[in-house]
PDB file of N, CA, C and O in Angstrom:
ATOM      1  N   UNK A   1      -1.870  15.978  13.155  1.00 45.00           N
ATOM      2  CA  UNK A   1      -1.671  16.422  11.787  1.00 45.00           C
ATOM      3  C   UNK A   1      -2.343  15.439  10.837  1.00 45.00           C
ATOM      4  O   UNK A   1      -2.386  14.246  11.096  1.00 45.00           O
ATOM      5  N   UNK A   2      -2.816  15.952   9.743  1.00 65.00           N
ATOM      6  CA  UNK A   2      -3.449  15.096   8.738  1.00 65.00           C
ATOM      7  C   UNK A   2      -2.384  14.493   7.833  1.00 65.00           C
ATOM      8  O   UNK A   2      -1.419  15.155   7.481  1.00 65.00           O
ATOM      9  N   UNK A   3      -2.606  13.251   7.466  1.00 83.00           N
ATOM     10  CA  UNK A   3      -1.695  12.564   6.557  1.00 83.00           C
ATOM     11  C   UNK A   3      -2.337  12.535   5.183  1.00 83.00           C
ATOM     12  O   UNK A   3      -3.425  12.013   5.026  1.00 83.00           O
ATOM     13  N   UNK A   4      -1.674  13.088   4.226  1.00 91.00           N
ATOM     14  CA  UNK A   4      -2.151  13.076   2.853  1.00 91.00           C
ATOM     15  C   UNK A   4      -1.248  12.118   2.093  1.00 91.00           C
ATOM     16  O   UNK A   4      -0.190  12.513   1.604  1.00 91.00           O
ATOM     17  N   UNK A   5      -1.644  10.852   2.044  1.00 93.00           N
ATOM     18  CA  UNK A   5      -0.805   9.827   1.442  1.00 93.00           C
ATOM     19  C   UNK A   5      -1.531   9.117   0.309  1.00 93.00           C
ATOM     20  O   UNK A   5      -2.736   8.929   0.350  1.00 93.00           O
ATOM     21  N   UNK A   6      -0.747   8.725  -0.675  1.00 94.00           N
ATOM     22  CA  UNK A   6      -1.238   7.967  -1.817  1.00 94.00           C
ATOM     23  C   UNK A   6      -0.542   6.615  -1.784  1.00 94.00           C
ATOM     24  O   UNK A   6       0.675   6.544  -1.583  1.00 94.00           O
ATOM     25  N   UNK A   7      -1.293   5.535  -1.978  1.00 95.00           N
ATOM     26  CA  UNK A   7      -0.738   4.184  -1.975  1.00 95.00           C
ATOM     27  C   UNK A   7      -0.856   3.612  -3.384  1.00 95.00           C
ATOM     28  O   UNK A   7      -1.932   3.638  -3.978  1.00 95.00           O
ATOM     29  N   UNK A   8       0.268   3.088  -3.904  1.00 96.00           N
ATOM     30  CA  UNK A   8       0.306   2.553  -5.265  1.00 96.00           C
ATOM     31  C   UNK A   8       0.849   1.130  -5.232  1.00 96.00           C
ATOM     32  O   UNK A   8       1.952   0.892  -4.722  1.00 96.00           O
ATOM     33  N   UNK A   9       0.078   0.180  -5.768  1.00 95.00           N
ATOM     34  CA  UNK A   9       0.521  -1.210  -5.853  1.00 95.00           C
ATOM     35  C   UNK A   9       1.478  -1.364  -7.031  1.00 95.00           C
ATOM     36  O   UNK A   9       1.167  -0.931  -8.137  1.00 95.00           O
ATOM     37  N   UNK A  10       2.638  -1.972  -6.768  1.00 93.00           N
ATOM     38  CA  UNK A  10       3.652  -2.199  -7.808  1.00 93.00           C
ATOM     39  C   UNK A  10       3.830  -3.690  -8.003  1.00 93.00           C
ATOM     40  O   UNK A  10       4.265  -4.388  -7.092  1.00 93.00           O
ATOM     41  N   UNK A  11       3.496  -4.179  -9.173  1.00 82.00           N
ATOM     42  CA  UNK A  11       3.681  -5.592  -9.473  1.00 82.00           C
ATOM     43  C   UNK A  11       5.103  -5.824  -9.936  1.00 82.00           C
ATOM     44  O   UNK A  11       5.790  -4.913 -10.374  1.00 82.00           O
ATOM     45  N   UNK A  12       5.543  -7.040  -9.812  1.00 76.00           N
ATOM     46  CA  UNK A  12       6.920  -7.396 -10.155  1.00 76.00           C
ATOM     47  C   UNK A  12       6.914  -8.737 -10.877  1.00 76.00           C
ATOM     48  O   UNK A  12       6.012  -9.546 -10.673  1.00 76.00           O
ATOM     49  N   UNK A  13       7.929  -8.997 -11.688  1.00 75.00           N
ATOM     50  CA  UNK A  13       8.018 -10.323 -12.314  1.00 75.00           C
ATOM     51  C   UNK A  13       8.185 -11.422 -11.269  1.00 75.00           C
ATOM     52  O   UNK A  13       7.863 -12.569 -11.512  1.00 75.00           O
ATOM     53  N   UNK A  14       8.680 -11.074 -10.099  1.00 70.00           N
ATOM     54  CA  UNK A  14       8.830 -12.032  -9.009  1.00 70.00           C
ATOM     55  C   UNK A  14       7.444 -12.327  -8.447  1.00 70.00           C
ATOM     56  O   UNK A  14       6.820 -11.461  -7.838  1.00 70.00           O
ATOM     57  N   UNK A  15       6.966 -13.555  -8.631  1.00 72.00           N
ATOM     58  CA  UNK A  15       5.602 -13.900  -8.219  1.00 72.00           C
ATOM     59  C   UNK A  15       5.423 -13.947  -6.715  1.00 72.00           C
ATOM     60  O   UNK A  15       4.305 -13.868  -6.216  1.00 72.00           O
ATOM     61  N   UNK A  16       6.501 -14.074  -5.965  1.00 78.00           N
ATOM     62  CA  UNK A  16       6.362 -14.262  -4.522  1.00 78.00           C
ATOM     63  C   UNK A  16       6.272 -12.961  -3.742  1.00 78.00           C
ATOM     64  O   UNK A  16       5.910 -12.965  -2.582  1.00 78.00           O
ATOM     65  N   UNK A  17       6.620 -11.824  -4.367  1.00 85.00           N
ATOM     66  CA  UNK A  17       6.503 -10.569  -3.631  1.00 85.00           C
ATOM     67  C   UNK A  17       6.298  -9.389  -4.554  1.00 85.00           C
ATOM     68  O   UNK A  17       6.735  -9.368  -5.699  1.00 85.00           O
ATOM     69  N   UNK A  18       5.621  -8.399  -4.028  1.00 92.00           N
ATOM     70  CA  UNK A  18       5.416  -7.142  -4.725  1.00 92.00           C
ATOM     71  C   UNK A  18       5.661  -6.023  -3.723  1.00 92.00           C
ATOM     72  O   UNK A  18       6.046  -6.277  -2.586  1.00 92.00           O
ATOM     73  N   UNK A  19       5.407  -4.813  -4.116  1.00 94.00           N
ATOM     74  CA  UNK A  19       5.595  -3.694  -3.204  1.00 94.00           C
ATOM     75  C   UNK A  19       4.428  -2.716  -3.331  1.00 94.00           C
ATOM     76  O   UNK A  19       3.689  -2.721  -4.308  1.00 94.00           O
ATOM     77  N   UNK A  20       4.317  -1.880  -2.324  1.00 96.00           N
ATOM     78  CA  UNK A  20       3.386  -0.757  -2.337  1.00 96.00           C
ATOM     79  C   UNK A  20       4.209   0.491  -2.070  1.00 96.00           C
ATOM     80  O   UNK A  20       4.960   0.550  -1.091  1.00 96.00           O
ATOM     81  N   UNK A  21       4.097   1.469  -2.953  1.00 96.00           N
ATOM     82  CA  UNK A  21       4.762   2.753  -2.748  1.00 96.00           C
ATOM     83  C   UNK A  21       3.833   3.663  -1.967  1.00 96.00           C
ATOM     84  O   UNK A  21       2.642   3.744  -2.256  1.00 96.00           O
ATOM     85  N   UNK A  22       4.397   4.329  -0.970  1.00 96.00           N
ATOM     86  CA  UNK A  22       3.652   5.315  -0.191  1.00 96.00           C
ATOM     87  C   UNK A  22       4.180   6.680  -0.618  1.00 96.00           C
ATOM     88  O   UNK A  22       5.374   6.953  -0.515  1.00 96.00           O
ATOM     89  N   UNK A  23       3.277   7.509  -1.123  1.00 96.00           N
ATOM     90  CA  UNK A  23       3.658   8.806  -1.672  1.00 96.00           C
ATOM     91  C   UNK A  23       3.046   9.912  -0.821  1.00 96.00           C
ATOM     92  O   UNK A  23       1.854   9.864  -0.494  1.00 96.00           O
ATOM     93  N   UNK A  24       3.852  10.909  -0.477  1.00 96.00           N
ATOM     94  CA  UNK A  24       3.348  12.078   0.236  1.00 96.00           C
ATOM     95  C   UNK A  24       2.545  12.924  -0.738  1.00 96.00           C
ATOM     96  O   UNK A  24       3.071  13.364  -1.766  1.00 96.00           O
ATOM     97  N   UNK A  25       1.291  13.155  -0.421  1.00 94.00           N
ATOM     98  CA  UNK A  25       0.449  13.999  -1.259  1.00 94.00           C
ATOM     99  C   UNK A  25       0.828  15.465  -1.182  1.00 94.00           C
ATOM    100  O   UNK A  25       0.496  16.250  -2.062  1.00 94.00           O
ATOM    101  N   UNK A  26       1.540  15.836  -0.129  1.00 94.00           N
ATOM    102  CA  UNK A  26       1.985  17.214   0.027  1.00 94.00           C
ATOM    103  C   UNK A  26       3.230  17.501  -0.816  1.00 94.00           C
ATOM    104  O   UNK A  26       3.363  18.554  -1.411  1.00 94.00           O
ATOM    105  N   UNK A  27       4.167  16.520  -0.837  1.00 95.00           N
ATOM    106  CA  UNK A  27       5.448  16.726  -1.525  1.00 95.00           C
ATOM    107  C   UNK A  27       5.536  16.026  -2.876  1.00 95.00           C
ATOM    108  O   UNK A  27       6.490  16.230  -3.613  1.00 95.00           O
ATOM    109  N   UNK A  28       4.558  15.147  -3.167  1.00 96.00           N
ATOM    110  CA  UNK A  28       4.580  14.353  -4.400  1.00 96.00           C
ATOM    111  C   UNK A  28       5.864  13.558  -4.540  1.00 96.00           C
ATOM    112  O   UNK A  28       6.460  13.483  -5.615  1.00 96.00           O
ATOM    113  N   UNK A  29       6.297  12.945  -3.434  1.00 97.00           N
ATOM    114  CA  UNK A  29       7.513  12.122  -3.421  1.00 97.00           C
ATOM    115  C   UNK A  29       7.222  10.815  -2.707  1.00 97.00           C
ATOM    116  O   UNK A  29       6.426  10.759  -1.770  1.00 97.00           O
ATOM    117  N   UNK A  30       7.915   9.757  -3.150  1.00 98.00           N
ATOM    118  CA  UNK A  30       7.800   8.468  -2.477  1.00 98.00           C
ATOM    119  C   UNK A  30       8.481   8.583  -1.117  1.00 98.00           C
ATOM    120  O   UNK A  30       9.642   8.980  -1.032  1.00 98.00           O
ATOM    121  N   UNK A  31       7.740   8.251  -0.061  1.00 97.00           N
ATOM    122  CA  UNK A  31       8.303   8.329   1.283  1.00 97.00           C
ATOM    123  C   UNK A  31       8.571   6.949   1.878  1.00 97.00           C
ATOM    124  O   UNK A  31       9.270   6.833   2.882  1.00 97.00           O
ATOM    125  N   UNK A  32       8.043   5.897   1.246  1.00 96.00           N
ATOM    126  CA  UNK A  32       8.288   4.529   1.702  1.00 96.00           C
ATOM    127  C   UNK A  32       7.926   3.558   0.600  1.00 96.00           C
ATOM    128  O   UNK A  32       7.062   3.835  -0.234  1.00 96.00           O
ATOM    129  N   UNK A  33       8.595   2.412   0.606  1.00 96.00           N
ATOM    130  CA  UNK A  33       8.246   1.295  -0.269  1.00 96.00           C
ATOM    131  C   UNK A  33       8.120   0.068   0.624  1.00 96.00           C
ATOM    132  O   UNK A  33       9.082  -0.312   1.293  1.00 96.00           O
ATOM    133  N   UNK A  34       6.929  -0.515   0.642  1.00 96.00           N
ATOM    134  CA  UNK A  34       6.627  -1.623   1.542  1.00 96.00           C
ATOM    135  C   UNK A  34       6.500  -2.923   0.762  1.00 96.00           C
ATOM    136  O   UNK A  34       5.867  -2.959  -0.295  1.00 96.00           O
ATOM    137  N   UNK A  35       7.086  -3.986   1.283  1.00 94.00           N
ATOM    138  CA  UNK A  35       6.972  -5.304   0.653  1.00 94.00           C
ATOM    139  C   UNK A  35       5.654  -5.942   1.063  1.00 94.00           C
ATOM    140  O   UNK A  35       5.288  -5.945   2.243  1.00 94.00           O
ATOM    141  N   UNK A  36       4.938  -6.463   0.069  1.00 94.00           N
ATOM    142  CA  UNK A  36       3.677  -7.160   0.305  1.00 94.00           C
ATOM    143  C   UNK A  36       3.738  -8.500  -0.413  1.00 94.00           C
ATOM    144  O   UNK A  36       4.788  -8.894  -0.906  1.00 94.00           O
ATOM    145  N   UNK A  37       2.624  -9.200  -0.514  1.00 91.00           N
ATOM    146  CA  UNK A  37       2.585 -10.488  -1.186  1.00 91.00           C
ATOM    147  C   UNK A  37       2.740 -10.369  -2.692  1.00 91.00           C
ATOM    148  O   UNK A  37       2.889  -9.279  -3.243  1.00 91.00           O
ATOM    149  N   UNK A  38       2.704 -11.500  -3.360  1.00 90.00           N
ATOM    150  CA  UNK A  38       2.932 -11.557  -4.801  1.00 90.00           C
ATOM    151  C   UNK A  38       1.849 -10.904  -5.634  1.00 90.00           C
ATOM    152  O   UNK A  38       0.667 -11.080  -5.386  1.00 90.00           O
ATOM    153  N   UNK A  39       2.273 -10.131  -6.594  1.00 91.00           N
ATOM    154  CA  UNK A  39       1.399  -9.434  -7.539  1.00 91.00           C
ATOM    155  C   UNK A  39       0.256  -8.676  -6.879  1.00 91.00           C
ATOM    156  O   UNK A  39      -0.921  -9.025  -7.061  1.00 91.00           O
ATOM    157  N   UNK A  40       0.556  -7.627  -6.135  1.00 93.00           N
ATOM    158  CA  UNK A  40      -0.522  -6.833  -5.546  1.00 93.00           C
ATOM    159  C   UNK A  40      -1.376  -6.238  -6.653  1.00 93.00           C
ATOM    160  O   UNK A  40      -0.855  -5.727  -7.637  1.00 93.00           O
ATOM    161  N   UNK A  41      -2.687  -6.356  -6.505  1.00 88.00           N
ATOM    162  CA  UNK A  41      -3.553  -5.960  -7.619  1.00 88.00           C
ATOM    163  C   UNK A  41      -4.595  -4.902  -7.271  1.00 88.00           C
ATOM    164  O   UNK A  41      -5.091  -4.222  -8.150  1.00 88.00           O
ATOM    165  N   UNK A  42      -4.940  -4.765  -6.007  1.00 92.00           N
ATOM    166  CA  UNK A  42      -5.979  -3.805  -5.651  1.00 92.00           C
ATOM    167  C   UNK A  42      -5.735  -3.314  -4.231  1.00 92.00           C
ATOM    168  O   UNK A  42      -5.194  -4.040  -3.398  1.00 92.00           O
ATOM    169  N   UNK A  43      -6.134  -2.078  -3.970  1.00 95.00           N
ATOM    170  CA  UNK A  43      -5.975  -1.463  -2.652  1.00 95.00           C
ATOM    171  C   UNK A  43      -7.314  -0.907  -2.190  1.00 95.00           C
ATOM    172  O   UNK A  43      -8.050  -0.322  -2.979  1.00 95.00           O
ATOM    173  N   UNK A  44      -7.584  -1.061  -0.930  1.00 95.00           N
ATOM    174  CA  UNK A  44      -8.766  -0.445  -0.311  1.00 95.00           C
ATOM    175  C   UNK A  44      -8.323   0.154   1.014  1.00 95.00           C
ATOM    176  O   UNK A  44      -7.562  -0.454   1.757  1.00 95.00           O
ATOM    177  N   UNK A  45      -8.821   1.352   1.305  1.00 93.00           N
ATOM    178  CA  UNK A  45      -8.459   2.052   2.534  1.00 93.00           C
ATOM    179  C   UNK A  45      -9.660   2.103   3.459  1.00 93.00           C
ATOM    180  O   UNK A  45     -10.766   2.446   3.039  1.00 93.00           O
ATOM    181  N   UNK A  46      -9.446   1.748   4.721  1.00 94.00           N
ATOM    182  CA  UNK A  46     -10.476   1.896   5.740  1.00 94.00           C
ATOM    183  C   UNK A  46     -10.086   3.121   6.567  1.00 94.00           C
ATOM    184  O   UNK A  46      -9.141   3.070   7.359  1.00 94.00           O
ATOM    185  N   UNK A  47     -10.793   4.221   6.375  1.00 88.00           N
ATOM    186  CA  UNK A  47     -10.433   5.477   7.026  1.00 88.00           C
ATOM    187  C   UNK A  47     -10.701   5.462   8.531  1.00 88.00           C
ATOM    188  O   UNK A  47     -10.094   6.229   9.271  1.00 88.00           O
ATOM    189  N   UNK A  48     -11.564   4.586   8.979  1.00 92.00           N
ATOM    190  CA  UNK A  48     -11.835   4.509  10.422  1.00 92.00           C
ATOM    191  C   UNK A  48     -10.747   3.742  11.165  1.00 92.00           C
ATOM    192  O   UNK A  48     -10.364   4.120  12.259  1.00 92.00           O
ATOM    193  N   UNK A  49     -10.271   2.652  10.586  1.00 92.00           N
ATOM    194  CA  UNK A  49      -9.236   1.851  11.255  1.00 92.00           C
ATOM    195  C   UNK A  49      -7.821   2.270  10.849  1.00 92.00           C
ATOM    196  O   UNK A  49      -6.854   1.781  11.409  1.00 92.00           O
ATOM    197  N   UNK A  50      -7.722   3.165   9.859  1.00 91.00           N
ATOM    198  CA  UNK A  50      -6.421   3.637   9.349  1.00 91.00           C
ATOM    199  C   UNK A  50      -5.576   2.477   8.824  1.00 91.00           C
ATOM    200  O   UNK A  50      -4.381   2.401   9.081  1.00 91.00           O
ATOM    201  N   UNK A  51      -6.230   1.603   8.067  1.00 95.00           N
ATOM    202  CA  UNK A  51      -5.524   0.472   7.468  1.00 95.00           C
ATOM    203  C   UNK A  51      -5.768   0.445   5.964  1.00 95.00           C
ATOM    204  O   UNK A  51      -6.828   0.833   5.484  1.00 95.00           O
ATOM    205  N   UNK A  52      -4.760  -0.054   5.259  1.00 96.00           N
ATOM    206  CA  UNK A  52      -4.851  -0.237   3.815  1.00 96.00           C
ATOM    207  C   UNK A  52      -4.793  -1.744   3.563  1.00 96.00           C
ATOM    208  O   UNK A  52      -3.899  -2.427   4.063  1.00 96.00           O
ATOM    209  N   UNK A  53      -5.747  -2.253   2.799  1.00 97.00           N
ATOM    210  CA  UNK A  53      -5.822  -3.678   2.484  1.00 97.00           C
ATOM    211  C   UNK A  53      -5.388  -3.869   1.037  1.00 97.00           C
ATOM    212  O   UNK A  53      -5.903  -3.207   0.136  1.00 97.00           O
ATOM    213  N   UNK A  54      -4.439  -4.779   0.830  1.00 96.00           N
ATOM    214  CA  UNK A  54      -3.867  -5.024  -0.497  1.00 96.00           C
ATOM    215  C   UNK A  54      -4.133  -6.477  -0.874  1.00 96.00           C
ATOM    216  O   UNK A  54      -3.715  -7.394  -0.158  1.00 96.00           O
ATOM    217  N   UNK A  55      -4.829  -6.692  -1.992  1.00 95.00           N
ATOM    218  CA  UNK A  55      -5.023  -8.062  -2.458  1.00 95.00           C
ATOM    219  C   UNK A  55      -3.815  -8.480  -3.286  1.00 95.00           C
ATOM    220  O   UNK A  55      -3.316  -7.729  -4.114  1.00 95.00           O
ATOM    221  N   UNK A  56      -3.319  -9.684  -3.000  1.00 93.00           N
ATOM    222  CA  UNK A  56      -2.147 -10.241  -3.686  1.00 93.00           C
ATOM    223  C   UNK A  56      -2.595 -11.410  -4.546  1.00 93.00           C
ATOM    224  O   UNK A  56      -2.910 -12.478  -4.020  1.00 93.00           O
ATOM    225  N   UNK A  57      -2.654 -11.193  -5.843  1.00 89.00           N
ATOM    226  CA  UNK A  57      -3.277 -12.177  -6.722  1.00 89.00           C
ATOM    227  C   UNK A  57      -2.484 -13.472  -6.870  1.00 89.00           C
ATOM    228  O   UNK A  57      -3.074 -14.528  -7.029  1.00 89.00           O
ATOM    229  N   UNK A  58      -1.162 -13.438  -6.815  1.00 86.00           N
ATOM    230  CA  UNK A  58      -0.435 -14.697  -7.015  1.00 86.00           C
ATOM    231  C   UNK A  58      -0.333 -15.503  -5.728  1.00 86.00           C
ATOM    232  O   UNK A  58      -0.068 -16.691  -5.767  1.00 86.00           O
ATOM    233  N   UNK A  59      -0.561 -14.881  -4.585  1.00 75.00           N
ATOM    234  CA  UNK A  59      -0.474 -15.618  -3.331  1.00 75.00           C
ATOM    235  C   UNK A  59      -1.806 -15.903  -2.705  1.00 75.00           C
ATOM    236  O   UNK A  59      -1.874 -16.484  -1.622  1.00 75.00           O
ATOM    237  N   UNK A  60      -2.893 -15.488  -3.356  1.00 85.00           N
ATOM    238  CA  UNK A  60      -4.232 -15.653  -2.791  1.00 85.00           C
ATOM    239  C   UNK A  60      -4.259 -15.183  -1.341  1.00 85.00           C
ATOM    240  O   UNK A  60      -4.690 -15.895  -0.442  1.00 85.00           O
ATOM    241  N   UNK A  61      -3.764 -13.956  -1.127  1.00 93.00           N
ATOM    242  CA  UNK A  61      -3.680 -13.431   0.236  1.00 93.00           C
ATOM    243  C   UNK A  61      -3.999 -11.935   0.244  1.00 93.00           C
ATOM    244  O   UNK A  61      -4.144 -11.311  -0.806  1.00 93.00           O
ATOM    245  N   UNK A  62      -4.092 -11.400   1.441  1.00 96.00           N
ATOM    246  CA  UNK A  62      -4.314  -9.976   1.643  1.00 96.00           C
ATOM    247  C   UNK A  62      -3.245  -9.453   2.598  1.00 96.00           C
ATOM    248  O   UNK A  62      -3.024 -10.050   3.661  1.00 96.00           O
ATOM    249  N   UNK A  63      -2.584  -8.377   2.223  1.00 96.00           N
ATOM    250  CA  UNK A  63      -1.630  -7.711   3.105  1.00 96.00           C
ATOM    251  C   UNK A  63      -2.337  -6.523   3.742  1.00 96.00           C
ATOM    252  O   UNK A  63      -3.148  -5.858   3.110  1.00 96.00           O
ATOM    253  N   UNK A  64      -2.041  -6.278   5.017  1.00 97.00           N
ATOM    254  CA  UNK A  64      -2.661  -5.178   5.739  1.00 97.00           C
ATOM    255  C   UNK A  64      -1.549  -4.202   6.143  1.00 97.00           C
ATOM    256  O   UNK A  64      -0.569  -4.578   6.752  1.00 97.00           O
ATOM    257  N   UNK A  65      -1.740  -2.934   5.759  1.00 96.00           N
ATOM    258  CA  UNK A  65      -0.779  -1.883   6.071  1.00 96.00           C
ATOM    259  C   UNK A  65      -1.443  -0.898   7.014  1.00 96.00           C
ATOM    260  O   UNK A  65      -2.562  -0.443   6.762  1.00 96.00           O
ATOM    261  N   UNK A  66      -0.770  -0.593   8.077  1.00 93.00           N
ATOM    262  CA  UNK A  66      -1.285   0.418   9.004  1.00 93.00           C
ATOM    263  C   UNK A  66      -0.856   1.785   8.475  1.00 93.00           C
ATOM    264  O   UNK A  66       0.326   2.058   8.336  1.00 93.00           O
ATOM    265  N   UNK A  67      -1.842   2.605   8.147  1.00 82.00           N
ATOM    266  CA  UNK A  67      -1.522   3.927   7.588  1.00 82.00           C
ATOM    267  C   UNK A  67      -1.435   4.889   8.686  1.00 82.00           C
ATOM    268  O   UNK A  67      -0.964   5.766   8.983  1.00 82.00           O
TER     269      UNK A  67
END
């Protein structure tokens, strides 16, 4: 089955962690909220590896989500 998902970076006043909301494109509802590093600022999807890369600006790190 095809996955129609939208990933949204959510920043927080807490500098040490942020979240990414996973939204079903079919139902337009949040289906998961994932904790990532501090102040997530950008998302990139690799459709071949099925991974989402999230840059975390306050932690100088990258979180990797398996989609």
